[in-house]
mmCIF file of C-alpha atoms in Angstrom:
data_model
loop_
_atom_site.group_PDB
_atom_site.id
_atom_site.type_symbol
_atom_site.label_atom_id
_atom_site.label_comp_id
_atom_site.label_asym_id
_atom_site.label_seq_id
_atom_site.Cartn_x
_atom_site.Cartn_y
_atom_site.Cartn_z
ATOM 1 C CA UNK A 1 96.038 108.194 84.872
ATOM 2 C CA UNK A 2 96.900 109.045 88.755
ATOM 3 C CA UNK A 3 98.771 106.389 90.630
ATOM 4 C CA UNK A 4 100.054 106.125 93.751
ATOM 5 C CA UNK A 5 102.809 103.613 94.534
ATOM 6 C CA UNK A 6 102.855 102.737 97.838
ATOM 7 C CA UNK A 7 106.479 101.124 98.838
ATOM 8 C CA UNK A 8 109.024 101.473 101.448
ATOM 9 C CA UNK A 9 112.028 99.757 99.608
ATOM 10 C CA UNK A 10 113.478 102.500 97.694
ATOM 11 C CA UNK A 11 114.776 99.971 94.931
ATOM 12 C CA UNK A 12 111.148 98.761 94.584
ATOM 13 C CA UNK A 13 109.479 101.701 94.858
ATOM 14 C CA UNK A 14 111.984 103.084 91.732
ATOM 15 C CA UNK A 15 111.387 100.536 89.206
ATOM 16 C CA UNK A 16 107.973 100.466 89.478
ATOM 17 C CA UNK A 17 107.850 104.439 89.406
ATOM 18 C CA UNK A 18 109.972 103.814 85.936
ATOM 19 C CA UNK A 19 107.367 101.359 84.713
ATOM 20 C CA UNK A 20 104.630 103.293 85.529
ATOM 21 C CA UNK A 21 105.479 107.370 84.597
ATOM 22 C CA UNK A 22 104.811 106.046 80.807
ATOM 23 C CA UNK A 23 101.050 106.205 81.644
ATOM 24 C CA UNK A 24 100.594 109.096 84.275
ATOM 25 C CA UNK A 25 101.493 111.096 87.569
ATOM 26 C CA UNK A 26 102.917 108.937 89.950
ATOM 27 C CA UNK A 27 103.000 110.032 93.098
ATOM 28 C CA UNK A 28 105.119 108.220 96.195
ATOM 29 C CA UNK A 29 103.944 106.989 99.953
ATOM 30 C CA UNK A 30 106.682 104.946 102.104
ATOM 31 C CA UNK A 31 104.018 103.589 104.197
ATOM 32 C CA UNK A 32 100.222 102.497 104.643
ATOM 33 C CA UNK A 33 99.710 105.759 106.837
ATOM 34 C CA UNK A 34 101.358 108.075 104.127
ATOM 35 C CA UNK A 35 99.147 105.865 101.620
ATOM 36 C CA UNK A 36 95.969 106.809 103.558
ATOM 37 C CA UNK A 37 96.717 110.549 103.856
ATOM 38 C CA UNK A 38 97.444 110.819 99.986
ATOM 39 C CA UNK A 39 94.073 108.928 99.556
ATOM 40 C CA UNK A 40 91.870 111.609 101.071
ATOM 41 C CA UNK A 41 94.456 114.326 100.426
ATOM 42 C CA UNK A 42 93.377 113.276 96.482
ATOM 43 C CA UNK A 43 89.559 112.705 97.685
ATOM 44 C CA UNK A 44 89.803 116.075 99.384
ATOM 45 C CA UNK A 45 90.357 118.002 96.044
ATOM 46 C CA UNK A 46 87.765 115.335 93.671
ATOM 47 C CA UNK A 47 91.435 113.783 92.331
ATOM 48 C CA UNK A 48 91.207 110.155 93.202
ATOM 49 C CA UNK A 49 93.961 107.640 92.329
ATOM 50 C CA UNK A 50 93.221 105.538 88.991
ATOM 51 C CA UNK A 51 95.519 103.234 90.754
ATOM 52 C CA UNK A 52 97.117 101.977 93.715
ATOM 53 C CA UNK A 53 100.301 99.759 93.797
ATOM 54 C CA UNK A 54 100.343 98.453 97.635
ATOM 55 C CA UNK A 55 103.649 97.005 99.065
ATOM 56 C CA UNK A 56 101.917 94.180 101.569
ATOM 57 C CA UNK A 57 104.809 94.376 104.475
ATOM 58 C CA UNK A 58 105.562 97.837 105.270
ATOM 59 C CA UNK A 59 106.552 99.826 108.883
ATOM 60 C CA UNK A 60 104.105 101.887 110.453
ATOM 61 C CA UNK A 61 100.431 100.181 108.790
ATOM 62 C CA UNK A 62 100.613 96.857 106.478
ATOM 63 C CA UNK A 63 99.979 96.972 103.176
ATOM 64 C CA UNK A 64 96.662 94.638 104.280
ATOM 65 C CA UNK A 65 95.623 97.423 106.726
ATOM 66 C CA UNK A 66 95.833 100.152 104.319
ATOM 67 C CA UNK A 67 94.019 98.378 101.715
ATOM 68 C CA UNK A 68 91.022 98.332 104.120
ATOM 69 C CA UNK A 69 91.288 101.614 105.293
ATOM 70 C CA UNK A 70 91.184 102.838 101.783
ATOM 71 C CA UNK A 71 88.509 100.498 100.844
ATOM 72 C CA UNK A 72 86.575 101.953 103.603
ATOM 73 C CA UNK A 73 87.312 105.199 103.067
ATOM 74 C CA UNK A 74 85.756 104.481 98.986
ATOM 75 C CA UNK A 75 82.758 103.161 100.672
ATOM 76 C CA UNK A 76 82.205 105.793 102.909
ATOM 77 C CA UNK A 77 81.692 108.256 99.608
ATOM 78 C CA UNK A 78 79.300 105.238 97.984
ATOM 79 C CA UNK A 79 81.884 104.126 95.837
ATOM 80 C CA UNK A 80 82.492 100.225 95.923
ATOM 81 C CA UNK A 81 85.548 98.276 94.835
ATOM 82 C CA UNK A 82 84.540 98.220 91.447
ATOM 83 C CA UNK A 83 84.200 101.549 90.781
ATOM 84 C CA UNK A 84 86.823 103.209 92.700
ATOM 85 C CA UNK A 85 90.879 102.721 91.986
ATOM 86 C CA UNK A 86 92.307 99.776 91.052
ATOM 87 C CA UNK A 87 94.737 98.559 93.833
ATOM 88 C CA UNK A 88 97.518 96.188 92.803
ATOM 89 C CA UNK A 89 98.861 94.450 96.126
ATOM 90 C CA UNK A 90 102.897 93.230 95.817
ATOM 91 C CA UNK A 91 104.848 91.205 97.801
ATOM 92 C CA UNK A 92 107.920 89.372 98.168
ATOM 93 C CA UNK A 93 105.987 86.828 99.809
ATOM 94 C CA UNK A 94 103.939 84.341 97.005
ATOM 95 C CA UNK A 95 101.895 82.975 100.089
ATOM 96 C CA UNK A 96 98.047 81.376 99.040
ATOM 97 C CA UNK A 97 97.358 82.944 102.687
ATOM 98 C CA UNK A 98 98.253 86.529 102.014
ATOM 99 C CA UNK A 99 97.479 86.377 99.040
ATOM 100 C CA UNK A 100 93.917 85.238 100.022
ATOM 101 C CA UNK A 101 93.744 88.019 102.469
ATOM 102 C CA UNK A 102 94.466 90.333 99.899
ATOM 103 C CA UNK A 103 91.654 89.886 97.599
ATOM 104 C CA UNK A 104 89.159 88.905 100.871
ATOM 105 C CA UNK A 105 89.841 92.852 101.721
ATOM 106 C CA UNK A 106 88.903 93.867 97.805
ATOM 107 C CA UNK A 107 92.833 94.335 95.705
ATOM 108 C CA UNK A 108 92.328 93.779 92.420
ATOM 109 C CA UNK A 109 95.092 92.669 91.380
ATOM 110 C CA UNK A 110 98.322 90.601 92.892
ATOM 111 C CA UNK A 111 101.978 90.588 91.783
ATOM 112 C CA UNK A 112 105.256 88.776 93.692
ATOM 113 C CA UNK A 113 108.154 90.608 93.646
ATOM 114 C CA UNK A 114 110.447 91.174 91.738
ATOM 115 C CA UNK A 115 107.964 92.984 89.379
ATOM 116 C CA UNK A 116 108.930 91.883 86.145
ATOM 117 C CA UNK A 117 107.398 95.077 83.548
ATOM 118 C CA UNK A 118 105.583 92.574 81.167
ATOM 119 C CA UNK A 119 103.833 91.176 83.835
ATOM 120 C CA UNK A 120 102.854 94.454 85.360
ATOM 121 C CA UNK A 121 101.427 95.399 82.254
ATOM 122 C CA UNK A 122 100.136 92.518 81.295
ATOM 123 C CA UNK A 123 97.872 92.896 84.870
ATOM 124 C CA UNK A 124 97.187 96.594 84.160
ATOM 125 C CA UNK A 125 95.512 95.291 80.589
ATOM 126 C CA UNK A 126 93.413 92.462 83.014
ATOM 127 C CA UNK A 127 92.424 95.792 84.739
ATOM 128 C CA UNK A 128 91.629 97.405 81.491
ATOM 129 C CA UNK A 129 93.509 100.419 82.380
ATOM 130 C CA UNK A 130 95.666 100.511 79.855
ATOM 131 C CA UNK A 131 95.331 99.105 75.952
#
């Protein structure tokens, strides 16, 4: 599996790179616009991301706005939520509102921070990306 954690809190960003090397190449962004580069940077050379873990509140582009962006940029190659990676928003925030927002723009998953490893897995199973 390819993953892309997407995380400006270098404590955050580490545990979840921990968690998730067991089941592929994970690759770093510390923003939404470094999230959107390594989107088409993978699209560019047929590589897409399996999945996506999205910080919501980052510097630079919002977690929100880079979900859309890469949702849009899926689209634009006829590939629709379903089919294309699997993008797990997190959050210190547990807010219905963001959290509404969240799946409005097409995440497929949501976790509140601190990310606790059996519930990360337990959402990648939900996914069905892992057994």
């Amino acid at each position: 599996m390819k993953i892309l954690i997407v995380e400006d809190d270098f404590v955050s960003r580490t545990i979840l790179q921990e968690y998730l090397n067991l089941y592929g190449t994970t690759h770093i962004a510390v923003n939404g616009k470094e999230a959107i580069a390594a989107v088409k940077a993978a699209d560019a050379i047929n590589a897409p991301y399996d999945l996506i873990c999205l910080d919501v509140m980052m510097p630079e582009m919002s977690g929100q706005e880079a979900l859309r962006a890469i949702r849009d940029i899926e689209e634009a190659k006829g590939i629709f939520s379903s089919e294309g990676a699997k993008i797990m928003m997190t959050t210190a925030l547990n807010d219905v509102k963001i959290v509404s927002v969240a799946f409005q723009g097409l995440c497929d998953a949501y976790l509140v921070k601190p990310i606790r490893k059996e519930k990360l897995l337990c959402e990648l199973r939900n996914l069905k990306i892992i057994p």
